[in-house]
Amino acid sequence: MRKIVDIQKKLLPDLLVVMEKRYDILRWLYLSGTIGRRTLATNLNMTERVLRSELEVLRAQGLLDTAAAGMTLSESGRQLVEEMEPIVKEMFGLSDLEETVRSAFGLKRVIIVPGDSDTSDHFKMELGRAGSRVLRDILSPGDVVAVMGGSTMARMAAQFAIPSQLKDNWFVPARGGLGESVDYQANTIASELAKRTGARYRMLHVPDHLSEEAYQTIMQEPNVREVVDMIRSARIVVHGIGDAETMARRRKLVDETKAELVKDGALAEAFGYYFDRNGKVVHRMATAGLRLEDIEAAGMVIGIAGGRSKGEAIASVMRFGHDDILVTDEAAAIEALRHV
């Protein structure tokens, strides 16, 4: 594949330019669902005249449909976008970048999507789509999957799809989350994944952060204990990665704790733990859910995060050394490599 792409770049460079333009159109339609031509032209930074010409070609090929509400991809168009992904990665050099990141952090697999999630919701959607496909591919019958909360996890769940039902699988929240936005709570994401797959799910109705005394008390409750035991038996863990300062503010940590995080050099937060630039855990909060030893014992740990602003945080968590798969975007990958 790489050799063919290199030959095309030398002999038919204009062909690759056209191919990239049409792929971008199809990809935006894939992520948008239904969209008007004017909006699409603005998003692609393309004139309506040029876009109209390209759309006519794609429509003639049966790759998109047009209705009063706007344009949508046909099933053939959706299939083509998915089939083109490995080719596009070779064209844009993303395959090489994936291998560089994989080797730098000792991961089993790295998936990189084009763009920078900080700049567009569509790139965030593509990141979620890539994460959902990775999870779909590694799921086995009977698996218990523990998922964290967050906006990236919500986008992953919203795009999760499988060809057949998963009646023997369980989706569970990796931690509590009362007090956060309902849409981004781990409970909501676990239930969404289960509903989309026909699987079963359990919820953990406890606050995300607890005092040590409250933690010991709540863990004596049989119903809570039963759910927590299931969470801690998960074979697959899927989590996001956040900047330490941002996450401390979002979780409403007291000023004293925030000061301790700064003093200890915390850069990143993932699954309830705060990490410094060397991947060392510098702070944790008492929470009913996954513990560090559960992360270490899980069969597969998947981190999903993107955006240039998270590059250093991603590098910090990857240095921790217990992620198997990283799903990220191009901007975050390049920034993470700057902090190897």
Short mmCIF file of N, CA and C in Angstrom, two decimals, residues 153-316:
data_model
loop_
_atom_site.label_atom_id
_atom_site.label_comp_id
_atom_site.label_asym_id
_atom_site.label_seq_id
_atom_site.Cartn_x
_atom_site.Cartn_y
_atom_site.Cartn_z
N MET A 153 -16.01 10.35 25.93
CA MET A 153 -16.68 9.07 26.13
C MET A 153 -18.13 9.14 25.65
N ALA A 154 -18.78 10.28 25.86
CA ALA A 154 -20.16 10.43 25.41
C ALA A 154 -20.25 10.37 23.89
N ARG A 155 -19.30 10.99 23.20
CA ARG A 155 -19.30 10.94 21.74
C ARG A 155 -19.01 9.53 21.24
N MET A 156 -18.14 8.82 21.95
CA MET A 156 -17.86 7.43 21.58
C MET A 156 -19.12 6.59 21.69
N ALA A 157 -19.84 6.74 22.80
CA ALA A 157 -21.05 5.95 23.02
C ALA A 157 -22.13 6.28 21.99
N ALA A 158 -22.24 7.56 21.62
CA ALA A 158 -23.28 7.99 20.69
C ALA A 158 -23.10 7.40 19.30
N GLN A 159 -21.88 6.96 18.98
CA GLN A 159 -21.61 6.43 17.64
C GLN A 159 -21.33 4.93 17.65
N PHE A 160 -21.54 4.30 18.79
CA PHE A 160 -21.24 2.87 18.89
C PHE A 160 -22.31 2.06 18.16
N ALA A 161 -21.87 1.13 17.34
CA ALA A 161 -22.80 0.27 16.60
C ALA A 161 -22.16 -1.08 16.36
N ILE A 162 -22.96 -2.11 16.39
CA ILE A 162 -22.49 -3.47 16.16
C ILE A 162 -23.46 -4.19 15.24
N PRO A 163 -22.97 -5.22 14.51
CA PRO A 163 -23.86 -5.93 13.58
C PRO A 163 -24.85 -6.86 14.26
N SER A 164 -24.56 -7.32 15.49
CA SER A 164 -25.46 -8.22 16.20
C SER A 164 -25.50 -7.84 17.67
N GLN A 165 -26.54 -8.29 18.36
CA GLN A 165 -26.75 -7.92 19.75
C GLN A 165 -25.74 -8.60 20.69
N LEU A 166 -25.46 -7.95 21.82
CA LEU A 166 -24.49 -8.47 22.79
C LEU A 166 -25.21 -8.81 24.10
N LYS A 167 -26.00 -9.85 24.08
CA LYS A 167 -26.83 -10.17 25.23
C LYS A 167 -26.03 -10.68 26.43
N ASP A 168 -24.82 -11.15 26.20
CA ASP A 168 -24.02 -11.71 27.30
C ASP A 168 -23.03 -10.71 27.88
N ASN A 169 -23.04 -9.47 27.39
CA ASN A 169 -22.07 -8.48 27.84
C ASN A 169 -22.69 -7.51 28.84
N TRP A 170 -21.80 -6.90 29.64
CA TRP A 170 -22.21 -5.91 30.62
C TRP A 170 -21.40 -4.63 30.40
N PHE A 171 -22.08 -3.49 30.50
CA PHE A 171 -21.40 -2.20 30.54
C PHE A 171 -21.65 -1.58 31.92
N VAL A 172 -20.58 -1.14 32.56
CA VAL A 172 -20.70 -0.59 33.91
C VAL A 172 -19.92 0.71 34.01
N PRO A 173 -20.34 1.62 34.89
CA PRO A 173 -19.58 2.86 35.10
C PRO A 173 -18.32 2.54 35.91
N ALA A 174 -17.21 3.12 35.54
CA ALA A 174 -15.96 2.84 36.23
C ALA A 174 -15.88 3.55 37.58
N ARG A 175 -16.77 4.54 37.77
CA ARG A 175 -16.77 5.30 39.02
C ARG A 175 -18.11 5.99 39.16
N GLY A 176 -18.33 6.58 40.33
CA GLY A 176 -19.55 7.37 40.53
C GLY A 176 -19.46 8.67 39.76
N GLY A 177 -20.49 9.49 39.87
CA GLY A 177 -20.42 10.74 39.12
C GLY A 177 -21.54 11.71 39.41
N LEU A 178 -22.28 11.52 40.49
CA LEU A 178 -23.34 12.45 40.79
C LEU A 178 -22.78 13.84 41.00
N GLY A 179 -23.44 14.83 40.44
CA GLY A 179 -22.95 16.21 40.56
C GLY A 179 -22.38 16.72 39.25
N GLU A 180 -21.99 15.81 38.34
CA GLU A 180 -21.50 16.22 37.03
C GLU A 180 -22.69 16.37 36.08
N SER A 181 -22.44 16.92 34.90
CA SER A 181 -23.46 16.97 33.87
C SER A 181 -23.94 15.55 33.57
N VAL A 182 -25.25 15.37 33.56
CA VAL A 182 -25.82 14.03 33.40
C VAL A 182 -25.34 13.37 32.11
N ASP A 183 -25.26 14.14 31.03
CA ASP A 183 -24.87 13.58 29.74
C ASP A 183 -23.48 12.98 29.75
N TYR A 184 -22.62 13.49 30.62
CA TYR A 184 -21.23 13.06 30.62
C TYR A 184 -20.90 12.10 31.77
N GLN A 185 -21.88 11.74 32.56
CA GLN A 185 -21.63 10.81 33.66
C GLN A 185 -21.36 9.40 33.14
N ALA A 186 -20.51 8.69 33.85
CA ALA A 186 -20.20 7.31 33.47
C ALA A 186 -21.45 6.44 33.46
N ASN A 187 -22.37 6.68 34.40
CA ASN A 187 -23.62 5.92 34.43
C ASN A 187 -24.38 6.07 33.11
N THR A 188 -24.49 7.31 32.63
CA THR A 188 -25.23 7.59 31.38
C THR A 188 -24.56 6.91 30.20
N ILE A 189 -23.24 6.96 30.16
CA ILE A 189 -22.50 6.40 29.03
C ILE A 189 -22.61 4.87 29.02
N ALA A 190 -22.54 4.25 30.20
CA ALA A 190 -22.68 2.79 30.29
C ALA A 190 -24.07 2.36 29.81
N SER A 191 -25.11 3.09 30.23
CA SER A 191 -26.47 2.73 29.82
C SER A 191 -26.68 2.95 28.32
N GLU A 192 -26.09 4.02 27.77
CA GLU A 192 -26.20 4.29 26.33
C GLU A 192 -25.57 3.17 25.52
N LEU A 193 -24.37 2.73 25.92
CA LEU A 193 -23.69 1.64 25.22
C LEU A 193 -24.52 0.36 25.27
N ALA A 194 -25.10 0.08 26.43
CA ALA A 194 -25.89 -1.13 26.59
C ALA A 194 -27.14 -1.08 25.71
N LYS A 195 -27.81 0.06 25.69
CA LYS A 195 -29.03 0.18 24.89
C LYS A 195 -28.74 0.06 23.41
N ARG A 196 -27.58 0.50 22.99
CA ARG A 196 -27.23 0.44 21.57
C ARG A 196 -26.81 -0.96 21.14
N THR A 197 -26.52 -1.83 22.08
CA THR A 197 -25.98 -3.15 21.74
C THR A 197 -26.85 -4.31 22.23
N GLY A 198 -27.89 -4.00 23.00
CA GLY A 198 -28.70 -5.08 23.56
C GLY A 198 -28.04 -5.74 24.74
N ALA A 199 -26.96 -5.14 25.25
CA ALA A 199 -26.26 -5.70 26.40
C ALA A 199 -26.94 -5.25 27.69
N ARG A 200 -26.42 -5.70 28.81
CA ARG A 200 -26.95 -5.31 30.12
C ARG A 200 -26.03 -4.28 30.76
N TYR A 201 -26.54 -3.59 31.76
CA TYR A 201 -25.71 -2.59 32.43
C TYR A 201 -26.11 -2.46 33.89
N ARG A 202 -25.22 -1.95 34.67
CA ARG A 202 -25.47 -1.61 36.07
C ARG A 202 -25.07 -0.16 36.29
N MET A 203 -25.70 0.48 37.27
CA MET A 203 -25.37 1.85 37.59
C MET A 203 -24.81 1.95 39.01
N LEU A 204 -23.99 2.97 39.22
CA LEU A 204 -23.39 3.21 40.54
C LEU A 204 -23.83 4.59 41.00
N HIS A 205 -24.85 4.63 41.84
CA HIS A 205 -25.44 5.90 42.26
C HIS A 205 -24.76 6.42 43.53
N VAL A 206 -23.53 6.81 43.38
CA VAL A 206 -22.78 7.40 44.49
C VAL A 206 -21.99 8.60 43.96
N PRO A 207 -21.64 9.55 44.83
CA PRO A 207 -20.82 10.68 44.38
C PRO A 207 -19.47 10.21 43.87
N ASP A 208 -18.89 10.99 42.96
CA ASP A 208 -17.60 10.65 42.40
C ASP A 208 -16.51 10.68 43.46
N HIS A 209 -16.50 11.72 44.30
CA HIS A 209 -15.49 11.85 45.33
C HIS A 209 -16.12 11.76 46.71
N LEU A 210 -15.48 11.02 47.57
CA LEU A 210 -15.99 10.79 48.91
C LEU A 210 -14.90 11.04 49.95
N SER A 211 -15.32 11.41 51.15
CA SER A 211 -14.36 11.43 52.25
C SER A 211 -14.03 9.98 52.60
N GLU A 212 -12.93 9.77 53.27
CA GLU A 212 -12.55 8.39 53.62
C GLU A 212 -13.61 7.73 54.49
N GLU A 213 -14.18 8.50 55.39
CA GLU A 213 -15.22 7.96 56.27
C GLU A 213 -16.47 7.58 55.48
N ALA A 214 -16.88 8.46 54.55
CA ALA A 214 -18.05 8.17 53.73
C ALA A 214 -17.80 6.98 52.81
N TYR A 215 -16.57 6.90 52.31
CA TYR A 215 -16.20 5.78 51.44
C TYR A 215 -16.35 4.45 52.18
N GLN A 216 -15.82 4.37 53.39
CA GLN A 216 -15.88 3.13 54.16
C GLN A 216 -17.32 2.76 54.48
N THR A 217 -18.14 3.79 54.75
CA THR A 217 -19.54 3.52 55.09
C THR A 217 -20.32 3.01 53.89
N ILE A 218 -20.17 3.69 52.76
CA ILE A 218 -20.97 3.34 51.57
C ILE A 218 -20.57 1.98 51.01
N MET A 219 -19.33 1.61 51.21
CA MET A 219 -18.87 0.32 50.70
C MET A 219 -19.43 -0.86 51.51
N GLN A 220 -20.09 -0.56 52.63
CA GLN A 220 -20.73 -1.62 53.42
C GLN A 220 -22.13 -1.95 52.90
N GLU A 221 -22.66 -1.09 52.02
CA GLU A 221 -23.98 -1.34 51.46
C GLU A 221 -23.93 -2.50 50.47
N PRO A 222 -24.72 -3.55 50.66
CA PRO A 222 -24.66 -4.72 49.77
C PRO A 222 -24.87 -4.40 48.29
N ASN A 223 -25.84 -3.53 47.98
CA ASN A 223 -26.10 -3.21 46.57
C ASN A 223 -24.91 -2.49 45.94
N VAL A 224 -24.33 -1.57 46.69
CA VAL A 224 -23.16 -0.86 46.18
C VAL A 224 -21.99 -1.82 46.03
N ARG A 225 -21.81 -2.66 47.01
CA ARG A 225 -20.70 -3.62 46.99
C ARG A 225 -20.80 -4.55 45.79
N GLU A 226 -22.02 -4.98 45.47
CA GLU A 226 -22.23 -5.89 44.34
C GLU A 226 -21.83 -5.23 43.02
N VAL A 227 -22.26 -3.96 42.84
CA VAL A 227 -21.92 -3.25 41.60
C VAL A 227 -20.42 -2.99 41.53
N VAL A 228 -19.82 -2.58 42.63
CA VAL A 228 -18.39 -2.29 42.66
C VAL A 228 -17.58 -3.54 42.34
N ASP A 229 -17.99 -4.68 42.86
CA ASP A 229 -17.28 -5.93 42.56
C ASP A 229 -17.32 -6.23 41.06
N MET A 230 -18.47 -5.97 40.43
CA MET A 230 -18.57 -6.19 38.99
C MET A 230 -17.66 -5.23 38.24
N ILE A 231 -17.66 -3.97 38.66
CA ILE A 231 -16.80 -2.97 38.02
C ILE A 231 -15.34 -3.39 38.09
N ARG A 232 -14.94 -3.86 39.24
CA ARG A 232 -13.53 -4.21 39.44
C ARG A 232 -13.13 -5.51 38.76
N SER A 233 -14.12 -6.23 38.20
CA SER A 233 -13.81 -7.46 37.45
C SER A 233 -13.76 -7.21 35.95
N ALA A 234 -13.92 -5.96 35.52
CA ALA A 234 -14.00 -5.64 34.10
C ALA A 234 -12.76 -6.09 33.34
N ARG A 235 -12.98 -6.73 32.17
CA ARG A 235 -11.85 -7.09 31.31
C ARG A 235 -11.38 -5.92 30.49
N ILE A 236 -12.32 -5.03 30.12
CA ILE A 236 -11.99 -3.88 29.29
C ILE A 236 -12.30 -2.60 30.05
N VAL A 237 -11.36 -1.67 30.03
CA VAL A 237 -11.56 -0.36 30.64
C VAL A 237 -11.37 0.69 29.54
N VAL A 238 -12.33 1.61 29.42
CA VAL A 238 -12.24 2.68 28.42
C VAL A 238 -12.29 4.01 29.17
N HIS A 239 -11.30 4.86 28.94
CA HIS A 239 -11.24 6.10 29.72
C HIS A 239 -10.78 7.27 28.86
N GLY A 240 -11.10 8.46 29.32
CA GLY A 240 -10.61 9.68 28.71
C GLY A 240 -9.40 10.17 29.48
N ILE A 241 -8.83 11.28 29.04
CA ILE A 241 -7.66 11.87 29.69
C ILE A 241 -7.90 13.37 29.75
N GLY A 242 -7.67 13.94 30.92
CA GLY A 242 -7.89 15.37 31.08
C GLY A 242 -6.68 16.09 31.63
N ASP A 243 -6.65 17.38 31.40
CA ASP A 243 -5.64 18.24 32.01
C ASP A 243 -5.95 18.34 33.50
N ALA A 244 -4.92 18.22 34.35
CA ALA A 244 -5.11 18.15 35.80
C ALA A 244 -5.84 19.37 36.34
N GLU A 245 -5.42 20.54 35.93
CA GLU A 245 -6.03 21.77 36.45
C GLU A 245 -7.50 21.87 36.05
N THR A 246 -7.78 21.55 34.79
CA THR A 246 -9.15 21.61 34.30
C THR A 246 -10.04 20.62 35.03
N MET A 247 -9.55 19.40 35.21
CA MET A 247 -10.34 18.37 35.86
C MET A 247 -10.54 18.67 37.35
N ALA A 248 -9.53 19.23 38.00
CA ALA A 248 -9.67 19.59 39.41
C ALA A 248 -10.77 20.65 39.58
N ARG A 249 -10.83 21.58 38.63
CA ARG A 249 -11.86 22.62 38.67
C ARG A 249 -13.23 22.03 38.37
N ARG A 250 -13.29 21.14 37.40
CA ARG A 250 -14.57 20.52 37.04
C ARG A 250 -15.13 19.67 38.16
N ARG A 251 -14.24 19.02 38.89
CA ARG A 251 -14.68 18.15 39.98
C ARG A 251 -14.83 18.91 41.29
N LYS A 252 -14.65 20.24 41.22
CA LYS A 252 -14.88 21.11 42.36
C LYS A 252 -14.03 20.71 43.58
N LEU A 253 -12.76 20.42 43.33
CA LEU A 253 -11.85 20.12 44.43
C LEU A 253 -11.60 21.39 45.24
N VAL A 254 -11.39 21.24 46.53
CA VAL A 254 -11.15 22.41 47.40
C VAL A 254 -9.82 23.05 47.05
N ASP A 255 -9.67 24.33 47.39
CA ASP A 255 -8.47 25.08 47.03
C ASP A 255 -7.20 24.44 47.59
N GLU A 256 -7.30 23.87 48.78
CA GLU A 256 -6.13 23.23 49.39
C GLU A 256 -5.63 22.06 48.54
N THR A 257 -6.57 21.27 48.05
CA THR A 257 -6.21 20.12 47.20
C THR A 257 -5.63 20.59 45.87
N LYS A 258 -6.22 21.64 45.30
CA LYS A 258 -5.69 22.19 44.05
C LYS A 258 -4.25 22.65 44.23
N ALA A 259 -3.99 23.30 45.37
CA ALA A 259 -2.63 23.78 45.65
C ALA A 259 -1.66 22.61 45.76
N GLU A 260 -2.11 21.51 46.35
CA GLU A 260 -1.26 20.32 46.48
C GLU A 260 -0.95 19.73 45.11
N LEU A 261 -1.94 19.73 44.22
CA LEU A 261 -1.73 19.20 42.87
C LEU A 261 -0.67 20.02 42.13
N VAL A 262 -0.75 21.35 42.26
CA VAL A 262 0.24 22.22 41.62
C VAL A 262 1.62 21.97 42.21
N LYS A 263 1.68 21.87 43.53
CA LYS A 263 2.96 21.63 44.22
C LYS A 263 3.59 20.31 43.79
N ASP A 264 2.75 19.29 43.60
CA ASP A 264 3.25 17.96 43.24
C ASP A 264 3.49 17.80 41.74
N GLY A 265 3.20 18.83 40.97
CA GLY A 265 3.46 18.78 39.53
C GLY A 265 2.47 17.97 38.74
N ALA A 266 1.22 17.90 39.21
CA ALA A 266 0.20 17.14 38.49
C ALA A 266 -0.10 17.77 37.13
N LEU A 267 -0.08 16.95 36.09
CA LEU A 267 -0.34 17.44 34.73
C LEU A 267 -1.59 16.82 34.11
N ALA A 268 -1.93 15.61 34.55
CA ALA A 268 -3.01 14.89 33.88
C ALA A 268 -3.89 14.18 34.88
N GLU A 269 -5.14 13.92 34.45
CA GLU A 269 -6.07 13.13 35.26
C GLU A 269 -6.68 12.05 34.39
N ALA A 270 -6.73 10.84 34.93
CA ALA A 270 -7.40 9.72 34.26
C ALA A 270 -7.84 8.73 35.31
N PHE A 271 -9.01 8.15 35.11
CA PHE A 271 -9.65 7.20 36.05
C PHE A 271 -9.48 7.57 37.52
N GLY A 272 -9.62 8.88 37.83
CA GLY A 272 -9.61 9.32 39.21
C GLY A 272 -8.25 9.54 39.82
N TYR A 273 -7.20 9.41 39.03
CA TYR A 273 -5.83 9.59 39.53
C TYR A 273 -5.19 10.78 38.80
N TYR A 274 -4.29 11.45 39.52
CA TYR A 274 -3.57 12.59 38.94
C TYR A 274 -2.10 12.20 38.77
N PHE A 275 -1.54 12.53 37.60
CA PHE A 275 -0.20 12.10 37.23
C PHE A 275 0.72 13.29 36.96
N ASP A 276 2.02 13.12 37.29
CA ASP A 276 2.98 14.15 36.94
C ASP A 276 3.58 13.84 35.56
N ARG A 277 4.55 14.63 35.12
CA ARG A 277 5.08 14.47 33.76
C ARG A 277 5.79 13.14 33.56
N ASN A 278 6.17 12.47 34.63
CA ASN A 278 6.85 11.17 34.52
C ASN A 278 5.88 9.99 34.60
N GLY A 279 4.58 10.28 34.68
CA GLY A 279 3.60 9.21 34.77
C GLY A 279 3.43 8.67 36.17
N LYS A 280 3.94 9.38 37.15
CA LYS A 280 3.82 8.95 38.54
C LYS A 280 2.52 9.49 39.12
N VAL A 281 1.82 8.63 39.88
CA VAL A 281 0.59 9.06 40.54
C VAL A 281 0.95 9.97 41.71
N VAL A 282 0.43 11.20 41.70
CA VAL A 282 0.76 12.16 42.76
C VAL A 282 -0.45 12.46 43.64
N HIS A 283 -1.62 12.01 43.20
CA HIS A 283 -2.81 12.28 44.02
C HIS A 283 -3.95 11.37 43.57
N ARG A 284 -4.77 10.95 44.51
CA ARG A 284 -5.97 10.19 44.18
C ARG A 284 -7.06 10.57 45.16
N MET A 285 -8.29 10.44 44.71
CA MET A 285 -9.43 10.72 45.57
C MET A 285 -10.13 9.41 45.90
N ALA A 286 -10.66 9.31 47.12
CA ALA A 286 -11.43 8.13 47.50
C ALA A 286 -12.69 8.09 46.65
N THR A 287 -12.88 7.02 45.90
CA THR A 287 -14.03 6.89 45.02
C THR A 287 -14.46 5.43 44.95
N ALA A 288 -15.76 5.21 44.93
CA ALA A 288 -16.28 3.85 44.78
C ALA A 288 -16.21 3.50 43.30
N GLY A 289 -15.36 2.60 42.96
CA GLY A 289 -15.18 2.24 41.56
C GLY A 289 -13.83 1.62 41.34
N LEU A 290 -13.28 1.80 40.16
CA LEU A 290 -11.99 1.20 39.82
C LEU A 290 -10.87 1.75 40.68
N ARG A 291 -9.99 0.86 41.12
CA ARG A 291 -8.76 1.25 41.81
C ARG A 291 -7.59 1.01 40.87
N LEU A 292 -6.44 1.49 41.28
CA LEU A 292 -5.25 1.36 40.45
C LEU A 292 -4.95 -0.11 40.15
N GLU A 293 -5.10 -0.95 41.14
CA GLU A 293 -4.82 -2.38 40.94
C GLU A 293 -5.79 -3.02 39.95
N ASP A 294 -6.99 -2.48 39.87
CA ASP A 294 -7.96 -3.00 38.90
C ASP A 294 -7.56 -2.62 37.47
N ILE A 295 -7.05 -1.40 37.32
CA ILE A 295 -6.54 -0.96 36.01
C ILE A 295 -5.40 -1.86 35.57
N GLU A 296 -4.51 -2.14 36.50
CA GLU A 296 -3.34 -2.97 36.20
C GLU A 296 -3.72 -4.40 35.85
N ALA A 297 -4.84 -4.88 36.42
CA ALA A 297 -5.25 -6.27 36.19
C ALA A 297 -6.17 -6.43 34.98
N ALA A 298 -6.69 -5.32 34.43
CA ALA A 298 -7.62 -5.40 33.30
C ALA A 298 -6.95 -6.00 32.08
N GLY A 299 -7.74 -6.71 31.28
CA GLY A 299 -7.18 -7.33 30.08
C GLY A 299 -6.85 -6.35 28.98
N MET A 300 -7.60 -5.24 28.90
CA MET A 300 -7.39 -4.26 27.85
C MET A 300 -7.81 -2.88 28.36
N VAL A 301 -6.88 -1.92 28.30
CA VAL A 301 -7.17 -0.56 28.73
C VAL A 301 -7.03 0.36 27.52
N ILE A 302 -8.10 1.10 27.23
CA ILE A 302 -8.15 1.97 26.05
C ILE A 302 -8.28 3.42 26.49
N GLY A 303 -7.34 4.26 26.09
CA GLY A 303 -7.41 5.69 26.35
C GLY A 303 -7.87 6.41 25.10
N ILE A 304 -8.85 7.31 25.25
CA ILE A 304 -9.36 8.08 24.10
C ILE A 304 -9.31 9.56 24.47
N ALA A 305 -8.48 10.31 23.78
CA ALA A 305 -8.36 11.75 24.06
C ALA A 305 -7.72 12.44 22.87
N GLY A 306 -8.11 13.69 22.61
CA GLY A 306 -7.53 14.42 21.50
C GLY A 306 -7.48 15.91 21.76
N GLY A 307 -6.88 16.63 20.85
CA GLY A 307 -6.71 18.07 20.97
C GLY A 307 -5.29 18.40 21.38
N ARG A 308 -4.71 19.38 20.71
CA ARG A 308 -3.33 19.76 21.02
C ARG A 308 -3.15 20.09 22.50
N SER A 309 -4.16 20.71 23.09
CA SER A 309 -4.04 21.12 24.49
C SER A 309 -3.88 19.95 25.44
N LYS A 310 -4.24 18.74 25.00
CA LYS A 310 -4.12 17.56 25.87
C LYS A 310 -2.87 16.74 25.58
N GLY A 311 -2.03 17.21 24.65
CA GLY A 311 -0.86 16.42 24.27
C GLY A 311 0.04 16.05 25.43
N GLU A 312 0.36 17.02 26.28
CA GLU A 312 1.25 16.74 27.41
C GLU A 312 0.58 15.82 28.43
N ALA A 313 -0.73 16.02 28.65
CA ALA A 313 -1.46 15.16 29.57
C ALA A 313 -1.49 13.72 29.06
N ILE A 314 -1.68 13.55 27.76
CA ILE A 314 -1.67 12.21 27.16
C ILE A 314 -0.31 11.55 27.38
N ALA A 315 0.77 12.30 27.14
CA ALA A 315 2.11 11.75 27.34
C ALA A 315 2.30 11.31 28.78
N SER A 316 1.79 12.10 29.73
CA SER A 316 1.92 11.77 31.15
C SER A 316 1.23 10.46 31.49
#
